mmCIF file of C-alpha atoms in Angstrom:
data_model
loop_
_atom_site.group_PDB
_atom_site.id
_atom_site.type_symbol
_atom_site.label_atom_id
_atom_site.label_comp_id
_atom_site.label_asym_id
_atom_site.label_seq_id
_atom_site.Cartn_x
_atom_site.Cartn_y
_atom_site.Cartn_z
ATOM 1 C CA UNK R 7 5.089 -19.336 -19.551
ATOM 2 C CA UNK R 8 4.955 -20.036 -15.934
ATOM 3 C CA UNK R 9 4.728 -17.257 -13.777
ATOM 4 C CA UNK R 10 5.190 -17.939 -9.862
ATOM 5 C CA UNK R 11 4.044 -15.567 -7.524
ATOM 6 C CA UNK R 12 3.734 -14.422 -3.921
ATOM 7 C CA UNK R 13 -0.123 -15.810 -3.706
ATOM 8 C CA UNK R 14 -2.696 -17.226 -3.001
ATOM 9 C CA UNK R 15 -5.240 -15.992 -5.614
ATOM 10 C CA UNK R 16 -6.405 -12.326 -5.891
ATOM 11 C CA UNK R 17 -3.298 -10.789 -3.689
ATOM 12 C CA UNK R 18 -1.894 -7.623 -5.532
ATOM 13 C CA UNK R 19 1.072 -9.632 -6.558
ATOM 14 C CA UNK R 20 -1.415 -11.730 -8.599
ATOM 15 C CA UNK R 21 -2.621 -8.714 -10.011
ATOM 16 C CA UNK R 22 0.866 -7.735 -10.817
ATOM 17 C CA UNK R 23 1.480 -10.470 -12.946
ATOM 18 C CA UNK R 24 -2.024 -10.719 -14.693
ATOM 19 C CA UNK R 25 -1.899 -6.822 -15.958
ATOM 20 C CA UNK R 26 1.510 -7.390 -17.691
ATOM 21 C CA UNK R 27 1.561 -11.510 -18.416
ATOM 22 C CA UNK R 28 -2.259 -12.037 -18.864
ATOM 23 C CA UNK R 29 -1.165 -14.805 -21.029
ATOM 24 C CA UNK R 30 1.000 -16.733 -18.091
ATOM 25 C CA UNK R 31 0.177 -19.808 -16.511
ATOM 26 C CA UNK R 32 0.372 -18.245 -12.481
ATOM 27 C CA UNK R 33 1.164 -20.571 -10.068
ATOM 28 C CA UNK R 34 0.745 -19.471 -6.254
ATOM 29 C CA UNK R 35 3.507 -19.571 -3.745
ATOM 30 C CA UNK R 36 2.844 -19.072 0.055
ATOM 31 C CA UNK R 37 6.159 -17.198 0.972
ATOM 32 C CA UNK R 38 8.322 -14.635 -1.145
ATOM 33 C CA UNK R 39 11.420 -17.408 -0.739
ATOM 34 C CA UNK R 40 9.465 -19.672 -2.321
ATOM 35 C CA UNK R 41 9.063 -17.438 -5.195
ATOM 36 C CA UNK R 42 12.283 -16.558 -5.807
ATOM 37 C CA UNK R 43 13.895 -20.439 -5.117
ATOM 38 C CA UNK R 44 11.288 -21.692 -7.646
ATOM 39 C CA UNK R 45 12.979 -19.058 -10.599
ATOM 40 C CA UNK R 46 15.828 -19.865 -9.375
ATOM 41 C CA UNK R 47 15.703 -23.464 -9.518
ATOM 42 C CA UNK R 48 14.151 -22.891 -13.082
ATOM 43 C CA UNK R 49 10.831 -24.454 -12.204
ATOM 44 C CA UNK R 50 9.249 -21.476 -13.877
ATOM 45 C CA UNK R 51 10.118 -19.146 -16.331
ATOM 46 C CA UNK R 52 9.920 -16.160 -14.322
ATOM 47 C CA UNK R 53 9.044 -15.206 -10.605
ATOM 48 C CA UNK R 54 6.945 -11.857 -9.309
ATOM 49 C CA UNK R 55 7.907 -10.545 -6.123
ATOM 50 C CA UNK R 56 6.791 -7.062 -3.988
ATOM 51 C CA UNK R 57 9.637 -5.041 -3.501
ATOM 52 C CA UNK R 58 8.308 -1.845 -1.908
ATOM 53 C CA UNK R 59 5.227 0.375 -0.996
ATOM 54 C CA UNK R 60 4.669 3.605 -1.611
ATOM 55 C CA UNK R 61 3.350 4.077 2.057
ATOM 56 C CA UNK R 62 5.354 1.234 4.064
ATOM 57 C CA UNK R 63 8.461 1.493 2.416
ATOM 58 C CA UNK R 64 10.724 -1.504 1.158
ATOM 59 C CA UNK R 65 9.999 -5.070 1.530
ATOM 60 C CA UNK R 66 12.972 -6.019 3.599
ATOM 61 C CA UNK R 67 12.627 -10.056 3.031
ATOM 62 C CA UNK R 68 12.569 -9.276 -0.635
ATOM 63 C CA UNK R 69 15.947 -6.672 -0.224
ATOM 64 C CA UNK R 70 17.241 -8.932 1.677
ATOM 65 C CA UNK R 71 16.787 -12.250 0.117
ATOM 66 C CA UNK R 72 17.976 -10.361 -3.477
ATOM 67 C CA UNK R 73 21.411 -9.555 -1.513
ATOM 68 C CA UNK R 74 21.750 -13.177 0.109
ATOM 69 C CA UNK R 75 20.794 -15.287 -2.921
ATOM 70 C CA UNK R 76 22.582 -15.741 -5.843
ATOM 71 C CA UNK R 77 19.264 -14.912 -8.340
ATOM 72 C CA UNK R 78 18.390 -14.625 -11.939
ATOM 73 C CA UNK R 79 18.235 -10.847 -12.767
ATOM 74 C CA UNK R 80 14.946 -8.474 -12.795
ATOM 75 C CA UNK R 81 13.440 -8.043 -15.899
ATOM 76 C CA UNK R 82 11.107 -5.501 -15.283
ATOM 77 C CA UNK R 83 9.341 -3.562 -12.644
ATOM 78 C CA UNK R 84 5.135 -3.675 -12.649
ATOM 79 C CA UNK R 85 3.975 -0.421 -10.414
ATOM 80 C CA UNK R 86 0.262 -1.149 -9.103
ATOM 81 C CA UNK R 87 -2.043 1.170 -7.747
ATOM 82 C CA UNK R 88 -2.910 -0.043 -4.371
ATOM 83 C CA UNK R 89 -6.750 -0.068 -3.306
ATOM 84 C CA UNK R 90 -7.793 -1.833 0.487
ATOM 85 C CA UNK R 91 -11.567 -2.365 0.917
ATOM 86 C CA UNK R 92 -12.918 -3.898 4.254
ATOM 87 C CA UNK R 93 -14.896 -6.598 3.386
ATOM 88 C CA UNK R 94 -16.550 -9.669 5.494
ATOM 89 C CA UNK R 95 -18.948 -12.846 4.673
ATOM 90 C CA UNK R 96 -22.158 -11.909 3.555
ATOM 91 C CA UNK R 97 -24.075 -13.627 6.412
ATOM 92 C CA UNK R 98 -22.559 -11.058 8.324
ATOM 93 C CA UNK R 99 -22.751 -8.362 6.400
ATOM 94 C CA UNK R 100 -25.946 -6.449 8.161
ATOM 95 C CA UNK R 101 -23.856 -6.273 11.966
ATOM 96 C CA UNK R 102 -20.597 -5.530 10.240
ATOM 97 C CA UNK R 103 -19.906 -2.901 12.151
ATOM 98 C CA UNK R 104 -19.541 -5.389 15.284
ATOM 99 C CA UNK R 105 -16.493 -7.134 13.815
ATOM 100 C CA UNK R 106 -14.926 -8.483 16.530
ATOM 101 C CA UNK R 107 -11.216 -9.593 14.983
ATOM 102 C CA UNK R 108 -9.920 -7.843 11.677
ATOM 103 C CA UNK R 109 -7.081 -9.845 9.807
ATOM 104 C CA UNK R 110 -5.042 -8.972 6.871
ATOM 105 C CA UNK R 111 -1.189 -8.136 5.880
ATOM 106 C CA UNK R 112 0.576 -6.071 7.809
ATOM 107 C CA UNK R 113 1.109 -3.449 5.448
ATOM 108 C CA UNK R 114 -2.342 -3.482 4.893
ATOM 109 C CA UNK R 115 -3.197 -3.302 8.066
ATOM 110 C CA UNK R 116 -0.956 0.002 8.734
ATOM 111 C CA UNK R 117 -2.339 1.648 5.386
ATOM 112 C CA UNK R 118 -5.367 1.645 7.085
ATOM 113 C CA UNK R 119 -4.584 2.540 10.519
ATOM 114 C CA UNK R 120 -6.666 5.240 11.325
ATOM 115 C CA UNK R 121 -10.360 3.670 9.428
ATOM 116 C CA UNK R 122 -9.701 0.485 12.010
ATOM 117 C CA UNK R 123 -8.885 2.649 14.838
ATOM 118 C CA UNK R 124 -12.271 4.620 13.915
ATOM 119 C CA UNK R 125 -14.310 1.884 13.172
ATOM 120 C CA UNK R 126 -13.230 -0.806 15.296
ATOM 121 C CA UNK R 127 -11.499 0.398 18.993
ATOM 122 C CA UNK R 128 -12.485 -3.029 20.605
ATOM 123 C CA UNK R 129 -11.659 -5.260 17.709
ATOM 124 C CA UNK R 130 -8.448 -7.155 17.755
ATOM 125 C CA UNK R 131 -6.222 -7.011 14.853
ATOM 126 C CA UNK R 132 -4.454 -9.849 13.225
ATOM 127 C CA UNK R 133 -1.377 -9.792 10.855
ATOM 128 C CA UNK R 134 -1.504 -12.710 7.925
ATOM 129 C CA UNK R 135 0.654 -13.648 5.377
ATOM 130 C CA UNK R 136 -1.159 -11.599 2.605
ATOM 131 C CA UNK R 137 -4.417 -9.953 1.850
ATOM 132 C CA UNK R 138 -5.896 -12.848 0.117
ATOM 133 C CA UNK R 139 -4.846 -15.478 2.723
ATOM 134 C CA UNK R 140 -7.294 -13.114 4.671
ATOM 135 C CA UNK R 141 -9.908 -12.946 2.484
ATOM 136 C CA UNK R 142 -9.797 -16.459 1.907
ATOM 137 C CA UNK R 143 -10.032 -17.344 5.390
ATOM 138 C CA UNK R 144 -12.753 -15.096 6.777
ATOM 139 C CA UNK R 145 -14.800 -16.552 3.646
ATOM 140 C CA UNK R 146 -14.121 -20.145 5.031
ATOM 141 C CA UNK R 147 -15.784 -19.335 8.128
ATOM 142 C CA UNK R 148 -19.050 -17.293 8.075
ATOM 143 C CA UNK R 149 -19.443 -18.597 12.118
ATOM 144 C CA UNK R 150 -16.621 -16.113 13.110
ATOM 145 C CA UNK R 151 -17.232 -12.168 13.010
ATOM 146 C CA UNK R 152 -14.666 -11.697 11.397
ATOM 147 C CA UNK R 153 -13.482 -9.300 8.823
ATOM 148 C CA UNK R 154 -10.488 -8.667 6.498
ATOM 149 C CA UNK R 155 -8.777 -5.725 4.685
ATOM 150 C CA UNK R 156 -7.696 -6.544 0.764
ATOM 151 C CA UNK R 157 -8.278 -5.936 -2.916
ATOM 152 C CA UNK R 158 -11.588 -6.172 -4.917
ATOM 153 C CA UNK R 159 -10.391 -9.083 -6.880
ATOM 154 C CA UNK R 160 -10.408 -11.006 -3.378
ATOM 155 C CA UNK R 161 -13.383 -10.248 -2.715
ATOM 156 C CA UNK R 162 -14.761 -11.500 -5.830
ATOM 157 C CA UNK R 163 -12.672 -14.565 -5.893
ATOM 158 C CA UNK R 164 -13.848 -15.404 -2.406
ATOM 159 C CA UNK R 165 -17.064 -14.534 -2.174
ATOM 160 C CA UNK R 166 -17.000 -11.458 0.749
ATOM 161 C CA UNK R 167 -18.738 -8.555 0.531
ATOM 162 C CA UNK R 168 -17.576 -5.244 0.963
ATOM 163 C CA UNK R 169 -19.025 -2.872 3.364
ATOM 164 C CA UNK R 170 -16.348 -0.378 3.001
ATOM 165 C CA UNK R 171 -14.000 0.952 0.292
ATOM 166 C CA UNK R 172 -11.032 2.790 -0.345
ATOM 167 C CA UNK R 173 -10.310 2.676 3.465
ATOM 168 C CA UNK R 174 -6.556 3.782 3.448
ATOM 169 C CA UNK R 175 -5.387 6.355 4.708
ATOM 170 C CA UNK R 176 -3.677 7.969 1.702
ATOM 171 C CA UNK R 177 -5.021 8.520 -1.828
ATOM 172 C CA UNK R 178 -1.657 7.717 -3.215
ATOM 173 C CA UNK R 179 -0.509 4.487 -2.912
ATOM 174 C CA UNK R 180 1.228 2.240 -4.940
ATOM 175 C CA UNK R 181 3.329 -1.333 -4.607
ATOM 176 C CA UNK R 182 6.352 -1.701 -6.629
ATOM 177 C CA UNK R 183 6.712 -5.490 -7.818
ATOM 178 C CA UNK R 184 9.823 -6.994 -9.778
ATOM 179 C CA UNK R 185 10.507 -9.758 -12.053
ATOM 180 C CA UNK R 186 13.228 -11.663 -11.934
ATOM 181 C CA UNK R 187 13.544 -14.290 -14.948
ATOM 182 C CA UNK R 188 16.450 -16.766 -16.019
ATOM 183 C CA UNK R 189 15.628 -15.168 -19.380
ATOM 184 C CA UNK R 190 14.638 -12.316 -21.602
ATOM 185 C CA UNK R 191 11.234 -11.242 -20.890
ATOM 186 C CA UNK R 192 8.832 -10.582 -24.326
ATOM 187 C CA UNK R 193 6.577 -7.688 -22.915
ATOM 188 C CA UNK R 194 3.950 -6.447 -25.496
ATOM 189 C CA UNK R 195 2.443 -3.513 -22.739
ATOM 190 C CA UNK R 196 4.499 -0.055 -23.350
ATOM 191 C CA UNK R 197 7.016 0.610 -20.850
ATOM 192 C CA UNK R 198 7.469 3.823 -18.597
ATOM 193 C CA UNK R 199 11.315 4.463 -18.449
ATOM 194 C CA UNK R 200 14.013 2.041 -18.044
ATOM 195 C CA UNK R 201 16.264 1.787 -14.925
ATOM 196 C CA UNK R 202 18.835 -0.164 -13.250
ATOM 197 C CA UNK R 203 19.145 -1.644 -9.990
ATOM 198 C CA UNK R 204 22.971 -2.266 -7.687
ATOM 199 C CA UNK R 205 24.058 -3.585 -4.123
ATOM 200 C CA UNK R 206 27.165 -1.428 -2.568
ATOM 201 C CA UNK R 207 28.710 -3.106 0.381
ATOM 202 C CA UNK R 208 31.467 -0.289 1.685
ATOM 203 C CA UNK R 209 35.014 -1.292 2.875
ATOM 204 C CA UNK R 210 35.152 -1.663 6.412
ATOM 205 C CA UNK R 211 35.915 1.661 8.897
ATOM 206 C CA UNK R 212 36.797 3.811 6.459
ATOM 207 C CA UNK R 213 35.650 7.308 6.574
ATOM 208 C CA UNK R 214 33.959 8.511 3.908
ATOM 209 C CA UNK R 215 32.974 5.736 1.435
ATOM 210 C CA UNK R 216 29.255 6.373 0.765
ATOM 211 C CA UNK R 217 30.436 10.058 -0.014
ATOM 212 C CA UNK R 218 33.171 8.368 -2.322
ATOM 213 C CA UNK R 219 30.395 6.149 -3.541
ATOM 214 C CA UNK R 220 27.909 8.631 -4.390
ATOM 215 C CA UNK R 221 30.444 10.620 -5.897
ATOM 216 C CA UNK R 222 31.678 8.215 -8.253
ATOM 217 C CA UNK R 223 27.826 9.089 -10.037
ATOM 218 C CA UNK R 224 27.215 12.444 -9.520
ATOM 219 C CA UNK R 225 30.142 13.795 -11.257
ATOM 220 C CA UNK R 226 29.262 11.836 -14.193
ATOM 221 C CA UNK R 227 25.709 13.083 -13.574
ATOM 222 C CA UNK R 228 24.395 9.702 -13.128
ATOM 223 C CA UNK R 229 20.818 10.527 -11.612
ATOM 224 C CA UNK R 230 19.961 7.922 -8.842
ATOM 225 C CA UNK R 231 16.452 7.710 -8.019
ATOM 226 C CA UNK R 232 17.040 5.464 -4.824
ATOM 227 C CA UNK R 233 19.337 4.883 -2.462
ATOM 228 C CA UNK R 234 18.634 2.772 1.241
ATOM 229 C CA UNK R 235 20.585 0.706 3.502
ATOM 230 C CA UNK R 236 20.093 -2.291 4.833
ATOM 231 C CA UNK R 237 21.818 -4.026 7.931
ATOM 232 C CA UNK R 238 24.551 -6.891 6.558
ATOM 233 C CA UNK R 239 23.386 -9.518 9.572
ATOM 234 C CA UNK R 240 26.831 -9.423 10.763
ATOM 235 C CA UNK R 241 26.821 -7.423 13.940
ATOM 236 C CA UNK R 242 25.437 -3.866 14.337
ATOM 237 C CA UNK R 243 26.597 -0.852 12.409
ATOM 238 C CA UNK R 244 27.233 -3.284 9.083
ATOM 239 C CA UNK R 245 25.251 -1.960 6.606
ATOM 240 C CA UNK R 246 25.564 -2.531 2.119
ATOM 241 C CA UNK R 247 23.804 -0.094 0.202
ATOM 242 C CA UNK R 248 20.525 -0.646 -2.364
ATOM 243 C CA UNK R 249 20.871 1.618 -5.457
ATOM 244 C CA UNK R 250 18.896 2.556 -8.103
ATOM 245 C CA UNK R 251 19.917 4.064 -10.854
ATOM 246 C CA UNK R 252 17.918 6.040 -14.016
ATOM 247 C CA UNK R 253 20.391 4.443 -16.733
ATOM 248 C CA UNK R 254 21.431 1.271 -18.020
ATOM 249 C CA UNK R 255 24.253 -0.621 -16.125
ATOM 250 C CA UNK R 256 25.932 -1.596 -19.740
ATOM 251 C CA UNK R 257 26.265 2.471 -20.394
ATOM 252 C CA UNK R 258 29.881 3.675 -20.408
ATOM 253 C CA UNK R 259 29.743 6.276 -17.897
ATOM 254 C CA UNK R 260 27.915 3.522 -15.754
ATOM 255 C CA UNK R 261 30.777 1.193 -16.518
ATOM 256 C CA UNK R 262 33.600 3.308 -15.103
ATOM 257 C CA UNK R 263 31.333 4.477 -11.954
ATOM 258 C CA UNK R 264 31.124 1.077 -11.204
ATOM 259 C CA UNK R 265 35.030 0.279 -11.746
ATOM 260 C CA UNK R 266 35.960 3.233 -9.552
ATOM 261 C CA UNK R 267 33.504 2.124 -6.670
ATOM 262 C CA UNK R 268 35.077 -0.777 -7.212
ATOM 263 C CA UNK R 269 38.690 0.333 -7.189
ATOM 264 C CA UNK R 270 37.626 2.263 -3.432
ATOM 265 C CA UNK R 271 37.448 -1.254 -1.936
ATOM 266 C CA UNK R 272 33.566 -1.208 -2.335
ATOM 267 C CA UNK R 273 31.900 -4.781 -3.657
ATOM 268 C CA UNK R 274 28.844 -4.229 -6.142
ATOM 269 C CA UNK R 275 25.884 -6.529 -6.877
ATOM 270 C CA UNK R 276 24.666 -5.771 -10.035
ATOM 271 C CA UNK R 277 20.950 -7.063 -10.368
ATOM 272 C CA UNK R 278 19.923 -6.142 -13.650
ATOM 273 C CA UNK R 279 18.908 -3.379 -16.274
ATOM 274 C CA UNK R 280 14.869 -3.353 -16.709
ATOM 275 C CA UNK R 281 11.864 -1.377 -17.896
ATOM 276 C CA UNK R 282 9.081 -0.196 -15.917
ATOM 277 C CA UNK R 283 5.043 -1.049 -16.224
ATOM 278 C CA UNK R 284 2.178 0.383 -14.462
ATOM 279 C CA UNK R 285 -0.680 -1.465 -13.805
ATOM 280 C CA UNK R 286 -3.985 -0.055 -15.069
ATOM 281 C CA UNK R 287 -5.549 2.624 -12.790
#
């Protein structure tokens, strides 16, 4: 199977996909769009994307892109344990401490706010599009002191050496990654729990409809274990509504929560019934 991911090489995504498809034939995609128009277009079998941080919060290109696009469903979630070393060219690696320009993703970047602001109050700070695209290019030019801020498969893959790990700021911290497929997914690692994932967009000026909304669940005690708006693009104040949901959309008491939100006026997305994964520690 062909597996397309938000890459290059050795970003967590990557990870992601080898801990649950170790099997899959990866192929790397520079942008999350590309991902997800690749599965789409059925030019692979299935396409990995981040969807949100333990730390940062929600990917909002991802969100946003899975509300836009008309996309295959997710088939499951993969929850990876998220570990940022700081790490530079080993013909540097003896004055590492006078780094002069640290790159990596933004999210990155902000898990390990206070370590750079610590270690590094004169260097400048760049964002790239992904931990490995940093790694990757600080590795490409040992001239430049330069260092970046990603996983230990990067720095493997790329030759860097790491002079510091475990530099975030918070033990806990985890990426949440979903995979959307044109088909059924054959998984052999054991899942966690199963959940389900719906868009809301509300009726326009009408008081009350989230409360309406929410209601439609809690009476049936449907437990939601997300809920977070997003803004529609259409002026300010527009918002629809990203819900997650601890049950299977095809369950009956799901069923008529959904026909009653949409009886209220409300339009749902529905983007698919899944298992989780986690990673290996």
């Amino acid at each position: 199977m062909k597996a397309a991911f938000f890459g290059p090489e050795a970003t967590f995504t990557d990870i992601a996909v080898q801990s649950v498809f170790p099997e899959a034939s990866r192929v790397a995609y520079r942008t999350i769009p590309e991902c997800l128009e690749a599965v789409k277009a059925k030019q692979v079998d299935m396409a990995v994307v981040p969807l949100e941080n333990a730390l940062e919060g929600s990917v909002n290109l991802t969100v946003d892109y899975l509300y836009h696009e008309e996309l295959p469903p997710i088939r499951a979630e993969i929850i990876v344990p998220i570990e940022q070393h700081f790490m530079v060219h080993p013909a540097n690696a003896g004055a590492w401490r006078e780094t002069e320009k640290i790159i990596s993703h933004s999210h990155a970047l902000a898990q390990c706010h206070q370590f750079l602001r610590r270690e590094f109050q004169l260097a400048e700070v760049e964002a790239m599009g992904s931990t490995a695209a940093a790694a990757k290019y600080v590795s490409e030019h040992p001239e430049l002191k330069w260092g970046a801020v990603a996983n230990e498969m990067a720095a493997e893959l790329y030759g860097l050496e790491i002079v510091r790990r475990a530099i975030h700021d918070y033990p806990f911290n985890h990426t949440r990654f979903i995979v959307l497929s044109n088909e059924e997914l054959h998984i052999e690692k054991t899942p966690d729990f199963l959940k389900s994932t719906i868009m809301v967009t509300l009726p326009t000026d009408k008081a009350g409809s989230l409360h309406q909304v929410l209601s439609a669940f809690a009476w049936r005690k449907i437990n939601l274990s997300k809920l977070e708006s997003r803004p529609l693009k259409t002026g300010l104040g527009n918002y629809f509504f990203m819900i997650d949901l601890n049950h299977s959309l095809e369950e009956k008491l799901v069923r008529f929560s959904l026909e009653e939100i949409h009886a209220l006026g409300c339009t749902v997305k529905e983007l698919g019934t899944y298992y989780r994964y986690m990673a290996d520690e």
